[in-house]
Short mmCIF file of C-alpha atoms in Angstrom, two decimals:
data_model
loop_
_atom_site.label_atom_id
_atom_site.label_comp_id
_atom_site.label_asym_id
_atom_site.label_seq_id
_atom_site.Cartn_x
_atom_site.Cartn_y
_atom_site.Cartn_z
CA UNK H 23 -29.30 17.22 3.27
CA UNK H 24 -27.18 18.70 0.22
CA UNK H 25 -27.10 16.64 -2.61
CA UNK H 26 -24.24 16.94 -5.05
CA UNK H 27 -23.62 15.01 -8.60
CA UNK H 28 -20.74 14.17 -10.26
CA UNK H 29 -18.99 11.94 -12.89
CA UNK H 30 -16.28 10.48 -10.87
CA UNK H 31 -15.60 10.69 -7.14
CA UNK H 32 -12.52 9.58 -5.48
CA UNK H 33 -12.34 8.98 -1.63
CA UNK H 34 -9.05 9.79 -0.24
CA UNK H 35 -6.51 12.17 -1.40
CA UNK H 36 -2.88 10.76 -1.26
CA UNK H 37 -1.07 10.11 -4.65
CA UNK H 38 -3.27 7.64 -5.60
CA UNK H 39 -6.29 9.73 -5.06
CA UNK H 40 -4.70 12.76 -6.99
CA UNK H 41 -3.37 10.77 -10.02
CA UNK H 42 -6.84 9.27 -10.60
CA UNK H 43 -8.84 12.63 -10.02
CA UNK H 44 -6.27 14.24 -12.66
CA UNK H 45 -6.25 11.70 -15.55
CA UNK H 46 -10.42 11.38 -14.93
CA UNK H 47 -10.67 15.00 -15.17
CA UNK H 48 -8.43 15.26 -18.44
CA UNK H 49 -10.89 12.71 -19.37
CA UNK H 50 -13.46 14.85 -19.23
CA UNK H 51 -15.39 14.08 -16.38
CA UNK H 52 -16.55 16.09 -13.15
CA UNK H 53 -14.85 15.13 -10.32
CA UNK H 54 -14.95 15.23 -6.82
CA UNK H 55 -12.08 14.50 -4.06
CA UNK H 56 -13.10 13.91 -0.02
CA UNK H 57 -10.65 13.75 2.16
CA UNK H 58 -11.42 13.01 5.53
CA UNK H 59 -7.88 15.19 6.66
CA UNK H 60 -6.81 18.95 6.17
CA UNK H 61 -4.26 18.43 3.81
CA UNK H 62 -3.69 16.17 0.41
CA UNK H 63 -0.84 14.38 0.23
CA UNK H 64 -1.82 11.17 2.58
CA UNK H 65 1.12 9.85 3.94
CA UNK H 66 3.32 11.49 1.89
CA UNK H 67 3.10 14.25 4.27
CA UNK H 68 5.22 13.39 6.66
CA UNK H 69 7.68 11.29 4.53
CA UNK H 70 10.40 14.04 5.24
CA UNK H 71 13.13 11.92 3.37
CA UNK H 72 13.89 11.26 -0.30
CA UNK H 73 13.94 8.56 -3.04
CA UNK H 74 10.03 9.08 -4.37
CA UNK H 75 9.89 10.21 -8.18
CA UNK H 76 12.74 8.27 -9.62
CA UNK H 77 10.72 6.63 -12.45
CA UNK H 78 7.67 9.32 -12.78
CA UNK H 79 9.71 12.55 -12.57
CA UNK H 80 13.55 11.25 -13.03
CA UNK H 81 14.88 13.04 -9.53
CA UNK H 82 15.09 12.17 -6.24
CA UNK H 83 12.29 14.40 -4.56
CA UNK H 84 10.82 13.78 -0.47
CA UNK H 85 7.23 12.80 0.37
CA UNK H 86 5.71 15.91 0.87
CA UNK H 87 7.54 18.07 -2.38
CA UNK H 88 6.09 14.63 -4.64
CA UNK H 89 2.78 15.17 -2.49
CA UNK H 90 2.81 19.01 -3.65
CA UNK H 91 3.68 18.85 -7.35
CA UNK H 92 0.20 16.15 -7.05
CA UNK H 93 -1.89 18.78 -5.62
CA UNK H 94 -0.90 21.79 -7.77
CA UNK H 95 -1.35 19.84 -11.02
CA UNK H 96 -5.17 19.30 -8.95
CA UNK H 97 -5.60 22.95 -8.69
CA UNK H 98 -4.96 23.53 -12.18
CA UNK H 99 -8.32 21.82 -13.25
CA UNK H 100 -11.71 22.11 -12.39
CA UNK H 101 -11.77 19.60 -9.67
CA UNK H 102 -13.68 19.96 -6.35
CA UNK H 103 -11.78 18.60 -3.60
CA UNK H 104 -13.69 18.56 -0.37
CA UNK H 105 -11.04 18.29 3.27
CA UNK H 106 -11.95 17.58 6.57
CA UNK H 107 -14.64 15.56 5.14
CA UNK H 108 -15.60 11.85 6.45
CA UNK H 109 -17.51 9.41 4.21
CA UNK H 110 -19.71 7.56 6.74
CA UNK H 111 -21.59 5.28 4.04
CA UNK H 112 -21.55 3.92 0.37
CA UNK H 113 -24.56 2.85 -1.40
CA UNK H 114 -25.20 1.71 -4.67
CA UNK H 115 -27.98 3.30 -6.54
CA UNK H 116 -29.42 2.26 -10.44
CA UNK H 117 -26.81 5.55 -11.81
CA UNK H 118 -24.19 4.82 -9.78
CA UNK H 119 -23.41 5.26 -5.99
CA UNK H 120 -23.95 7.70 -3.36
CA UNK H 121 -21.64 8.58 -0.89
CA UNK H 122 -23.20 10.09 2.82
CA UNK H 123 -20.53 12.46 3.96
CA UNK H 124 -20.05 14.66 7.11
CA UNK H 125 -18.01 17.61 7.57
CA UNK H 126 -17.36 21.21 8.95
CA UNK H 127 -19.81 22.39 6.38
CA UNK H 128 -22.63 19.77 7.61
CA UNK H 129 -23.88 16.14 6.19
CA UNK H 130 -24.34 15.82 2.29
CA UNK H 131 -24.84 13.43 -0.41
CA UNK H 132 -22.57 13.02 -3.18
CA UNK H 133 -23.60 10.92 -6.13
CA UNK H 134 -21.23 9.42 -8.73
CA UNK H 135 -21.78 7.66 -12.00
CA UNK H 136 -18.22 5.87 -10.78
CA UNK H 137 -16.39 5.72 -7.95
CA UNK H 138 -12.84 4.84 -6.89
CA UNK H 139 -11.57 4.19 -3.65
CA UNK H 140 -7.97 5.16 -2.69
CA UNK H 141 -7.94 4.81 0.50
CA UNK H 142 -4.45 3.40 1.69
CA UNK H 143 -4.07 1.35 4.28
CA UNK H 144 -3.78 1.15 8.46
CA UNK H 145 -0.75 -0.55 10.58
CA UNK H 146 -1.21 -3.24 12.49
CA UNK H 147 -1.16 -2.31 16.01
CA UNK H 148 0.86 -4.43 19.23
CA UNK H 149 -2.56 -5.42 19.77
CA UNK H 150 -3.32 -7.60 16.64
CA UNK H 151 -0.07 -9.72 16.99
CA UNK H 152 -0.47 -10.37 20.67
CA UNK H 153 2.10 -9.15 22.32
CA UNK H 154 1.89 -10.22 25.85
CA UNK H 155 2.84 -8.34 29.18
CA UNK H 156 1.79 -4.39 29.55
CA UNK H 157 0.45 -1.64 27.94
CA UNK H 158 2.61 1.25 29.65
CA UNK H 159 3.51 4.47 27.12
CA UNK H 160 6.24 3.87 24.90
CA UNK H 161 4.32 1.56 22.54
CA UNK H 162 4.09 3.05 18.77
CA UNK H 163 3.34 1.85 15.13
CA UNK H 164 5.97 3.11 12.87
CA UNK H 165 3.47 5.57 10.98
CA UNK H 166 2.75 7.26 14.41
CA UNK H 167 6.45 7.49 15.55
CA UNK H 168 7.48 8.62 11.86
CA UNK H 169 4.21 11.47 12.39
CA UNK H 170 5.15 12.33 15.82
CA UNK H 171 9.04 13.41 14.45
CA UNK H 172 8.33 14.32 11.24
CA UNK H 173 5.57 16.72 12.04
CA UNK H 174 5.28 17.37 15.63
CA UNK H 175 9.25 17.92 16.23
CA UNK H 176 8.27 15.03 19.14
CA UNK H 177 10.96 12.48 19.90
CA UNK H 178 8.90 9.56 21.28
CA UNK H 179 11.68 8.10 23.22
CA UNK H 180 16.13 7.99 24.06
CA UNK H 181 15.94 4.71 23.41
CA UNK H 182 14.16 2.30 21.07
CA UNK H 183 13.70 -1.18 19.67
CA UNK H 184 12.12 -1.41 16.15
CA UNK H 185 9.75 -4.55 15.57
CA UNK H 186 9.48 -5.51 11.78
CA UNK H 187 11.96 -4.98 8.90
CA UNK H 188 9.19 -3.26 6.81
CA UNK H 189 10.10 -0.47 4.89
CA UNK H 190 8.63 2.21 7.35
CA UNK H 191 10.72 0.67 10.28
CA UNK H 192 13.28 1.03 8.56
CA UNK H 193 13.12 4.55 7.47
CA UNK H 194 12.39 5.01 11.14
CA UNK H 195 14.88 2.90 12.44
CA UNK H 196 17.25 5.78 10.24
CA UNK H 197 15.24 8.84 11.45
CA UNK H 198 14.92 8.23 15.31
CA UNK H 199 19.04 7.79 14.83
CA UNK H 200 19.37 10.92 13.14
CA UNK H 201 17.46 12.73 16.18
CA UNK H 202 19.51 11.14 18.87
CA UNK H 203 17.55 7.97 19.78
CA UNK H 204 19.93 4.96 20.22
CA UNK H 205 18.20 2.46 18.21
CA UNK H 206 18.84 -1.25 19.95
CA UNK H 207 18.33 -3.22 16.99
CA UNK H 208 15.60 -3.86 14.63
CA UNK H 209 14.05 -7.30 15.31
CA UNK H 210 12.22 -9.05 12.34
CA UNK H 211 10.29 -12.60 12.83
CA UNK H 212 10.61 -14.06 9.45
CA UNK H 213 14.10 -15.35 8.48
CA UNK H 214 14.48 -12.24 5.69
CA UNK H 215 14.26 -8.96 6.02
CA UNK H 216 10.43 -7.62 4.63
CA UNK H 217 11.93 -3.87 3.54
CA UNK H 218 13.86 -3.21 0.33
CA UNK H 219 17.16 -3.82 0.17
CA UNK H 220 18.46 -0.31 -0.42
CA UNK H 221 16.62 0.57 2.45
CA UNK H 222 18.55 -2.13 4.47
CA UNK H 223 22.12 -0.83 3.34
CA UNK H 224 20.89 2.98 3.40
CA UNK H 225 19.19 2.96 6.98
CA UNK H 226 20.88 0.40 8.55
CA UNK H 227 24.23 -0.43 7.56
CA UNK H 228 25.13 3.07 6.92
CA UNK H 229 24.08 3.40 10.64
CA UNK H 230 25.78 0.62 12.11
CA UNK H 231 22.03 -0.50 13.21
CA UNK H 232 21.82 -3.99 13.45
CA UNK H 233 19.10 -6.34 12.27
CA UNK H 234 18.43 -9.84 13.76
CA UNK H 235 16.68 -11.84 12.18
CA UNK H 236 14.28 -14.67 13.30
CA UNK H 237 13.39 -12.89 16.51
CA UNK H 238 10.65 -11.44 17.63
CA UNK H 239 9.12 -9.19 20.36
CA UNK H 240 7.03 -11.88 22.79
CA UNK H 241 6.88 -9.23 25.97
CA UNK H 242 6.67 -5.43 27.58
CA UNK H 243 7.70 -4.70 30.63
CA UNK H 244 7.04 -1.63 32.55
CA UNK H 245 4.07 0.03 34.15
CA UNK H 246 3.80 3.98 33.37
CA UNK H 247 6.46 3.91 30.98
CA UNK H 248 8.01 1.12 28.53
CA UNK H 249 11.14 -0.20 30.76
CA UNK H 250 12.47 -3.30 28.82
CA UNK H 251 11.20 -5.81 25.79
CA UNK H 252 11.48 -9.64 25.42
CA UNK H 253 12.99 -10.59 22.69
CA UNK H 254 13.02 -14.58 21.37
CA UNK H 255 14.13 -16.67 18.18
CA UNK H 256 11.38 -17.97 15.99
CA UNK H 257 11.09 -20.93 14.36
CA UNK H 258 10.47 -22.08 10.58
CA UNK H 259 6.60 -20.86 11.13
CA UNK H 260 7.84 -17.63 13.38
CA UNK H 261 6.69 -18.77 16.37
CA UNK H 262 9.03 -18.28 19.21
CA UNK H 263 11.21 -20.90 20.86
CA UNK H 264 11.66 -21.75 24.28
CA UNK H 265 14.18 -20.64 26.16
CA UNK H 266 15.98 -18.60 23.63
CA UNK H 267 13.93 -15.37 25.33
CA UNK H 268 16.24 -11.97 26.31
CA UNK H 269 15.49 -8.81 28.19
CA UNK H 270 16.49 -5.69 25.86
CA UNK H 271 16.37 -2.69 27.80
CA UNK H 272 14.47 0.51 26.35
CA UNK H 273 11.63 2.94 26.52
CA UNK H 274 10.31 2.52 23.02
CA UNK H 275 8.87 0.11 20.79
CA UNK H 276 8.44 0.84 17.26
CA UNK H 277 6.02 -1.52 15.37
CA UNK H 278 6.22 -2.41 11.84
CA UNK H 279 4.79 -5.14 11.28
CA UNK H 280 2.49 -4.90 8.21
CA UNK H 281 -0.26 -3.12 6.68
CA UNK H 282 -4.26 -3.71 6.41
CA UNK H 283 -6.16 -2.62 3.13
CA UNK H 284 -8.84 0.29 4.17
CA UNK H 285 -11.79 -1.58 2.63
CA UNK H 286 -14.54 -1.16 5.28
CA UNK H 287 -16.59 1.32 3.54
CA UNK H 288 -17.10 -0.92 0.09
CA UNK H 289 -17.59 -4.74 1.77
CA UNK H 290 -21.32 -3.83 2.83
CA UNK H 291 -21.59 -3.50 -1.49
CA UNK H 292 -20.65 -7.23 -1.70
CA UNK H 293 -17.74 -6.67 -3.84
CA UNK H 294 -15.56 -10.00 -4.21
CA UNK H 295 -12.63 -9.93 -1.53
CA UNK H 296 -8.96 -11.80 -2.88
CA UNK H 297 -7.87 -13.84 0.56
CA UNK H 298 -4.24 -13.56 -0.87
CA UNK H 299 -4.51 -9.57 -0.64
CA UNK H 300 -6.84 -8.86 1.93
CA UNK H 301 -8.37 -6.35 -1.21
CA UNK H 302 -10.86 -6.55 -3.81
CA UNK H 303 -10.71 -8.43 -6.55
CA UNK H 304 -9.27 -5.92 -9.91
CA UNK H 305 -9.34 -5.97 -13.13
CA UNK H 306 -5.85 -4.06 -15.12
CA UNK H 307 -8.17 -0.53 -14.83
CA UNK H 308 -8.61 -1.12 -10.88
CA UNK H 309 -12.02 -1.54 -11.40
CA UNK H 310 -13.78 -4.33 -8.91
CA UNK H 311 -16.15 -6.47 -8.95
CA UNK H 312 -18.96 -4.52 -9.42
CA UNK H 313 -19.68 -1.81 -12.46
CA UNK H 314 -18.04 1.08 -11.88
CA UNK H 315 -16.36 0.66 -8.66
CA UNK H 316 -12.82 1.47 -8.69
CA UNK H 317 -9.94 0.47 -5.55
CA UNK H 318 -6.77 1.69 -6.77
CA UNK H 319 -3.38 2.50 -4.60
CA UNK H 320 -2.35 0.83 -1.88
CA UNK H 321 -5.93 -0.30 -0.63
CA UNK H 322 -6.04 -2.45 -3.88
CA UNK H 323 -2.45 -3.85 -3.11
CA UNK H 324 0.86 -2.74 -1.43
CA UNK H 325 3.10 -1.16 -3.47
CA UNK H 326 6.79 -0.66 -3.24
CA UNK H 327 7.21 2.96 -4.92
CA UNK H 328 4.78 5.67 -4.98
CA UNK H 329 5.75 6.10 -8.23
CA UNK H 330 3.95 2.78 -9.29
CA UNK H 331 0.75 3.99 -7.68
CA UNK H 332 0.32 7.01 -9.38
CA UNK H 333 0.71 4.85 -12.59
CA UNK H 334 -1.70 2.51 -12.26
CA UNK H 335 -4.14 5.31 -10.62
CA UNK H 336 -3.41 7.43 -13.27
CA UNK H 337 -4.44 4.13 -15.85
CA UNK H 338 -7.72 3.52 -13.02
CA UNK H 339 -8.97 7.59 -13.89
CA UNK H 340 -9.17 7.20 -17.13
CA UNK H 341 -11.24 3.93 -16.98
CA UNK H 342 -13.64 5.45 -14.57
CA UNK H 343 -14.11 8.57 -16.89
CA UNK H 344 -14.84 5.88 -19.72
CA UNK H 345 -17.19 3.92 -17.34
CA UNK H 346 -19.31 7.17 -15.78
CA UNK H 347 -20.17 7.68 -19.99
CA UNK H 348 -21.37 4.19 -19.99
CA UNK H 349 -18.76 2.29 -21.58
CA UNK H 350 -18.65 -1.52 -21.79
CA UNK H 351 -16.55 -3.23 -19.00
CA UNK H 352 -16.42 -6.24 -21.29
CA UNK H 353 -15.90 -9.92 -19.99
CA UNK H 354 -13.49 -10.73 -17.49
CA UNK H 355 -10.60 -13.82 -17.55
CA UNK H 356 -9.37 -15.39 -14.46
CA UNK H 357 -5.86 -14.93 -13.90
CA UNK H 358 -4.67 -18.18 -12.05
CA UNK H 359 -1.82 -17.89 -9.90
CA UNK H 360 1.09 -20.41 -9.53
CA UNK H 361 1.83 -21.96 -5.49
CA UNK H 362 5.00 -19.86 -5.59
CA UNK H 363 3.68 -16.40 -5.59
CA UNK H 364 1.86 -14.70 -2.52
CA UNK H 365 -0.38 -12.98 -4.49
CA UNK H 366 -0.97 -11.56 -8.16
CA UNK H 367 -2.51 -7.92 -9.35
CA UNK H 368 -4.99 -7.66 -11.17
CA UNK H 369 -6.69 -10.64 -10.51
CA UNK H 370 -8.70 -10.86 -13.46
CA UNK H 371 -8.16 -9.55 -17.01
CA UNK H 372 -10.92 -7.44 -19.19
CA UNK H 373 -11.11 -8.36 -22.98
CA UNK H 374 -10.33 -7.23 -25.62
CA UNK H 375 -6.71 -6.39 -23.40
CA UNK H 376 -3.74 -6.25 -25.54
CA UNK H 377 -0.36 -5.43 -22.96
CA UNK H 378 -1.03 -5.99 -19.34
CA UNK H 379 1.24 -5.65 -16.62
CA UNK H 380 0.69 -8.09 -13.76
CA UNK H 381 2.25 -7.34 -10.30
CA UNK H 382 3.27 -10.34 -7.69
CA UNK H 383 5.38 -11.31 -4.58
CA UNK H 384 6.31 -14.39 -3.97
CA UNK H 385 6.38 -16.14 -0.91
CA UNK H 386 9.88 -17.28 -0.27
CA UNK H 387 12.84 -16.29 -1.92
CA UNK H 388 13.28 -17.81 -5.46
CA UNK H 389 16.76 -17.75 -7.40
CA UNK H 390 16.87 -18.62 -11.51
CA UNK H 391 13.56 -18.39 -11.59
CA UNK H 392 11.60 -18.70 -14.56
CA UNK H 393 7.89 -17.32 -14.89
CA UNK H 394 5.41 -18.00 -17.86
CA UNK H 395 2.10 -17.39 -18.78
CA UNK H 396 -0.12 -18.95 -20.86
CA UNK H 397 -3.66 -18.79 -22.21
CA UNK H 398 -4.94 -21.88 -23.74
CA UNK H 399 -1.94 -23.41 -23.84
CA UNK H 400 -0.35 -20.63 -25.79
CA UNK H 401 2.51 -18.54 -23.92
CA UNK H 402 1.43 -14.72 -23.82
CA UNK H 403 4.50 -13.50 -21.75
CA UNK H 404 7.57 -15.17 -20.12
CA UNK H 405 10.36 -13.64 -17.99
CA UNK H 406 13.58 -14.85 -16.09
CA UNK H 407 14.30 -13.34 -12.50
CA UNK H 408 17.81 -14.09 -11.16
CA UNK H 409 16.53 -14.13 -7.76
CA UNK H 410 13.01 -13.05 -6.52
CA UNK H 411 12.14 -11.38 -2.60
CA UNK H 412 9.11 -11.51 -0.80
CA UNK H 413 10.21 -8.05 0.29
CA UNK H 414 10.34 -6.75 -3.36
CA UNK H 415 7.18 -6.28 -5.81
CA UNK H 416 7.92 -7.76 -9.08
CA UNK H 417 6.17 -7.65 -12.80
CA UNK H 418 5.94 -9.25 -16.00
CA UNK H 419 4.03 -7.95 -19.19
CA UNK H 420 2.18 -10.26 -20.95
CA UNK H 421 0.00 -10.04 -23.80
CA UNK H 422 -4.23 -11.66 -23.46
CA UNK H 423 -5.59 -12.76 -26.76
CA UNK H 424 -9.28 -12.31 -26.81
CA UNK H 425 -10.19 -16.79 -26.46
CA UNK H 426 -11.81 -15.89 -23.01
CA UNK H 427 -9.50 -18.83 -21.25
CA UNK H 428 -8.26 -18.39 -17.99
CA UNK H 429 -4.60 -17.28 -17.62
CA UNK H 430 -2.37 -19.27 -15.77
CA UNK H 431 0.56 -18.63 -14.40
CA UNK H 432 3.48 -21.21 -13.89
CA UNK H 433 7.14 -21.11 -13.14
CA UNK H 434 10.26 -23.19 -12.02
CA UNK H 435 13.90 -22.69 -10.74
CA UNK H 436 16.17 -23.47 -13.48
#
């Protein structure tokens, strides 16, 4: 077996995996990029329509030309980038890890004095929220419909019903319109919508699509091919009610429904899991719970914009240049969250920090909402939201003195 040695490997090559390779390289580090497809880009590939770059490059540019201007600023420095190549295995060795790989080219070892993960993340599938009757053809997650049109030139069905108000949904919800699909409705459980809202007026409205809310998909019918879905209302805990079911007639289901952190490879290293996330536990760099160890993108935490993740990947390269040379994590601070929020990013805080942006959702909508946070009972940032969505990523900058107290979190509707 080839063995290979690097500085810094990254696993996965979308835009979180290409902003981390570049800012590591112009660290100064050797770096390596597998990618177990053809192509970089990751999803970005087949995101045919517009709205990424906004805040990085100031213009409205589509998946794949963001995904491009990524890759040639890759090609423009010395960094190995290694396609069609699977990573089968992680292990952690006294100098870092090494990764067991398998490709075209044969199996080989790649070791790394740091490595960072950016990965993505999978849809859930009709499967994992137990959608009861048949399993005829018909039945997509939105990633594979938005593949299938975007890439293929396939049009999965004439007729479709879109499950979950996610973003992707309702891109799709848009695209399958624009092809000639008659789009029923989108159908979303909880009681607002989970997508952004310019993606509600922009895909839906402008479409004359319409969205019901607090119902859900409880049935297929059909044997070869998808011939009809049940529909129901849901309750306060999105469970559906009796008797409120309906037959909606159609030959495709589109699922959006969520998305699930790619994480496998790293849990067999022990690193420390955040319930809340579904994702390792990060510091502001990205960096895990163990030395060196980097999860950075959207399987460290969902983002809204891609321009976000190539930020804070961008921030996570640098780091992991600093940590291949052997410099001091220092200690970390809990960041305690308050009941109001879903989730916070980064979980814990490395000192000395200075400016730190934390990322959040909350879990119901919140309006005059006040957020503060304080570190031994001294307030280190404080901002005022006139309404907060679950369906929308928030922030707030605050500034960690070097006392080593946990940071809490704490707000209230005025």
């Amino acid at each position: 077996m080839r063995t290979r040695s690097f500085d810094v490997a990254v696993i996965g090559s979308g835009p979180a995996g290409m902003a981390a390779a570049i800012s590591a390289s112009d660290e100064g580090s050797s770096v390596v990029i597998i990618d177990r497809e053809g192509r970089s880009g990751g999803v970005l590939k087949q995101c045919v329509h517009d709205g990424f770059g906004l805040e990085r490059f100031h213009k409205r540019l589509s998946g794949p030309w963001y995904a491009q201007i990524e890759s040639d600023e890759v090609s423009r420095r010395p960094i190995e980038v290694h396609q069609d190549t699977f990573a089968s295995r992680i292990e952690k060795t006294p100098s870092g890890f090494s990764i067991f790989c398998s490709s075209p080219r044969g199996f080989e070892r790649i070791d790394c004095a740091a490595l960072i993960m950016a990965t993505g993340c999978r849809e859930r599938t009709s499967k994992q929220i137990a959608i009861h009757g048949t399993r005829p053809a018909g039945i997509f997650n939105a990633g594979t419909a938005q593949n299938m049109v975007n890439i293929h030139g396939i049009l999965p069905g004439r007729k479709a019903v879109i499950l979950g108000s996610g973003d992707i949904g309702l891109i799709m919800a848009r695209r399958l319109s624009l092809e000639g699909c008659q789009v029923i409705g989108v159908y979303e459980a909880k009681s607002e919508p989970s997508g952004l809202a310019r993606n509600i007026h922009q895909c839906l409205d402008d479409y004359h699509i319409p969205l019901y809310l607090g119902t859900t998909v409880t049935r297929c019918i059909g044997i070869e091919r998808l011939e009809a879905v049940e529909v129901a209302k849901t309750d306060s805990s999105m469970h559906p009610i009796a008797g409120t079911e309906q037959i909606v007639s159609c030959d495709t289901l589109v699922i959006s429904v969520g998305l699930i952190a790619e994480n496998e490879l790293i849990k067999p290293l022990g690193v420390k899991m955040d319930k809340a996330t579904s994702a390792p536990v990060t510091d502001q760099y990205s960096m895990t719970s163990i030395n060196g160890l980097f999860c950075t993108g959207n399987c460290r935490v969902v983002f809204d914009l891609v321009d976000t993740v190539s930020k804070t990947s961008m921030i996570c390269g640098r780091r992991a240049s600093q940590i291949a040379r052997k410099a001091s994590a220092g200690p970390a601070v809990q960041v305690v969250s308050c009941t109001d929020l879903a989730f916070v990013c980064p979980q814990v805080i490395r000192m000395p920090a200075g400016k730190v942006q934390l990322h959040f959702r909350p879990k119901k909508v919140l309006r005059d909402y006040m957020l503060t946070a304080s570190q031994d009972g001294k307030i280190i940032g404080q901002k005022y939201y006139s309404v907060l969505r679950p369906a929308q990523m928030e922030d707030i900058e605050i500034s960690a003195d070097e006392s080593q107290a946990e940071i809490r979190l704490e707000g209230e509707s005025r």
